[in-house]
Amino acid sequence: MNLSPGEIADVPMAEKEIIPGKLIQTVVRDFHIKVDTCTAPVTLRQYTYVTATSPETDDMGAVFGDPIWL
């Protein structure tokens, strides 16, 4: 058996445009990830990027969850 490092993959779940003056929500439920032919632990980490742009300012932030090992 030849072992090699796995791949890092982004799994997009939702994308939503921010509308000034409006409450914006994105809800994701019952999301499943399937891992095949893995011989070592799998690490999952949730994250989100928020980008806001106006004529005066561009801003971006990120929030990362704690890693989950399967």
PDB file of C-alpha atoms in Angstrom:
ATOM      1  CA  MET A   1       0.000   0.000   0.000  1.00  0.00           C
ATOM      2  CA  ASN A   2       1.340   3.414  -0.945  1.00  0.00           C
ATOM      3  CA  LEU A   3       0.358   6.162   1.487  1.00  0.00           C
ATOM      4  CA  SER A   4       0.335   9.808   0.523  1.00  0.00           C
ATOM      5  CA  PRO A   5      -1.122  12.993   2.003  1.00  0.00           C
ATOM      6  CA  GLY A   6      -4.795  13.621   1.374  1.00  0.00           C
ATOM      7  CA  GLU A   7      -6.282  16.548  -0.438  1.00  0.00           C
ATOM      8  CA  ILE A   8      -7.681  19.718   1.089  1.00  0.00           C
ATOM      9  CA  ALA A   9     -11.068  20.526  -0.385  1.00  0.00           C
ATOM     10  CA  ASP A  10     -13.417  23.449   0.159  1.00  0.00           C
ATOM     11  CA  VAL A  11     -17.057  22.380   0.237  1.00  0.00           C
ATOM     12  CA  PRO A  12     -19.139  25.517  -0.368  1.00  0.00           C
ATOM     13  CA  MET A  13     -22.532  25.415   1.310  1.00  0.00           C
ATOM     14  CA  ALA A  14     -23.997  28.885   0.715  1.00  0.00           C
ATOM     15  CA  GLU A  15     -23.241  32.330  -0.610  1.00  0.00           C
ATOM     16  CA  LYS A  16     -25.374  35.421  -0.019  1.00  0.00           C
ATOM     17  CA  GLU A  17     -25.055  39.061  -1.070  1.00  0.00           C
ATOM     18  CA  ILE A  18     -25.186  41.636   1.732  1.00  0.00           C
ATOM     19  CA  ILE A  19     -27.927  44.206   1.094  1.00  0.00           C
ATOM     20  CA  PRO A  20     -27.623  47.479   3.073  1.00  0.00           C
ATOM     21  CA  GLY A  21     -30.470  47.971   5.531  1.00  0.00           C
ATOM     22  CA  LYS A  22     -31.718  44.369   5.255  1.00  0.00           C
ATOM     23  CA  LEU A  23     -31.396  41.431   7.647  1.00  0.00           C
ATOM     24  CA  ILE A  24     -29.589  38.706   5.686  1.00  0.00           C
ATOM     25  CA  GLN A  25     -29.562  35.050   6.744  1.00  0.00           C
ATOM     26  CA  THR A  26     -28.152  31.838   5.400  1.00  0.00           C
ATOM     27  CA  VAL A  27     -29.291  28.606   7.058  1.00  0.00           C
ATOM     28  CA  VAL A  28     -27.739  25.211   6.296  1.00  0.00           C
ATOM     29  CA  ARG A  29     -29.206  22.046   7.819  1.00  0.00           C
ATOM     30  CA  ASP A  30     -28.500  18.334   7.520  1.00  0.00           C
ATOM     31  CA  PHE A  31     -25.227  18.764   5.645  1.00  0.00           C
ATOM     32  CA  HIS A  32     -23.326  15.497   5.177  1.00  0.00           C
ATOM     33  CA  ILE A  33     -19.753  14.780   4.110  1.00  0.00           C
ATOM     34  CA  LYS A  34     -18.699  11.348   2.872  1.00  0.00           C
ATOM     35  CA  VAL A  35     -15.058  10.238   3.024  1.00  0.00           C
ATOM     36  CA  ASP A  36     -13.893   7.238   0.987  1.00  0.00           C
ATOM     37  CA  THR A  37     -10.659   5.208   1.025  1.00  0.00           C
ATOM     38  CA  CYS A  38      -9.138   7.023   3.981  1.00  0.00           C
ATOM     39  CA  THR A  39      -6.572   5.218   6.154  1.00  0.00           C
ATOM     40  CA  ALA A  40      -6.040   7.993   8.718  1.00  0.00           C
ATOM     41  CA  PRO A  41      -8.108  10.504  10.691  1.00  0.00           C
ATOM     42  CA  VAL A  42     -10.050  13.122   8.728  1.00  0.00           C
ATOM     43  CA  THR A  43     -10.046  16.725   9.940  1.00  0.00           C
ATOM     44  CA  LEU A  44     -12.993  19.048   9.300  1.00  0.00           C
ATOM     45  CA  ARG A  45     -12.959  22.767  10.056  1.00  0.00           C
ATOM     46  CA  GLN A  46     -15.853  25.155   9.534  1.00  0.00           C
ATOM     47  CA  TYR A  47     -15.113  28.693   8.427  1.00  0.00           C
ATOM     48  CA  THR A  48     -16.820  31.712   6.969  1.00  0.00           C
ATOM     49  CA  TYR A  49     -15.554  34.801   5.181  1.00  0.00           C
ATOM     50  CA  VAL A  50     -17.492  38.062   5.294  1.00  0.00           C
ATOM     51  CA  THR A  51     -16.714  40.753   2.739  1.00  0.00           C
ATOM     52  CA  ALA A  52     -18.320  44.196   2.772  1.00  0.00           C
ATOM     53  CA  THR A  53     -17.763  46.760   0.024  1.00  0.00           C
ATOM     54  CA  SER A  54     -18.975  50.334  -0.244  1.00  0.00           C
ATOM     55  CA  PRO A  55     -17.809  53.340  -2.273  1.00  0.00           C
ATOM     56  CA  GLU A  56     -15.759  54.449   0.754  1.00  0.00           C
ATOM     57  CA  THR A  57     -14.493  51.195   2.285  1.00  0.00           C
ATOM     58  CA  ASP A  58     -13.702  47.569   1.493  1.00  0.00           C
ATOM     59  CA  ASP A  59     -13.468  45.229   4.471  1.00  0.00           C
ATOM     60  CA  MET A  60     -13.107  41.489   4.977  1.00  0.00           C
ATOM     61  CA  GLY A  61     -13.080  39.186   7.987  1.00  0.00           C
ATOM     62  CA  ALA A  62     -12.946  35.474   8.698  1.00  0.00           C
ATOM     63  CA  VAL A  63     -14.219  33.233  11.473  1.00  0.00           C
ATOM     64  CA  PHE A  64     -12.823  29.714  11.946  1.00  0.00           C
ATOM     65  CA  GLY A  65     -14.356  26.925  14.020  1.00  0.00           C
ATOM     66  CA  ASP A  66     -12.438  24.373  16.046  1.00  0.00           C
ATOM     67  CA  PRO A  67     -11.148  21.371  14.065  1.00  0.00           C
ATOM     68  CA  ILE A  68     -13.227  18.207  14.265  1.00  0.00           C
ATOM     69  CA  TRP A  69     -11.461  14.858  13.838  1.00  0.00           C
ATOM     70  CA  LEU A  70     -13.346  11.887  12.415  1.00  0.00           C
TER      71      LEU A  70
END
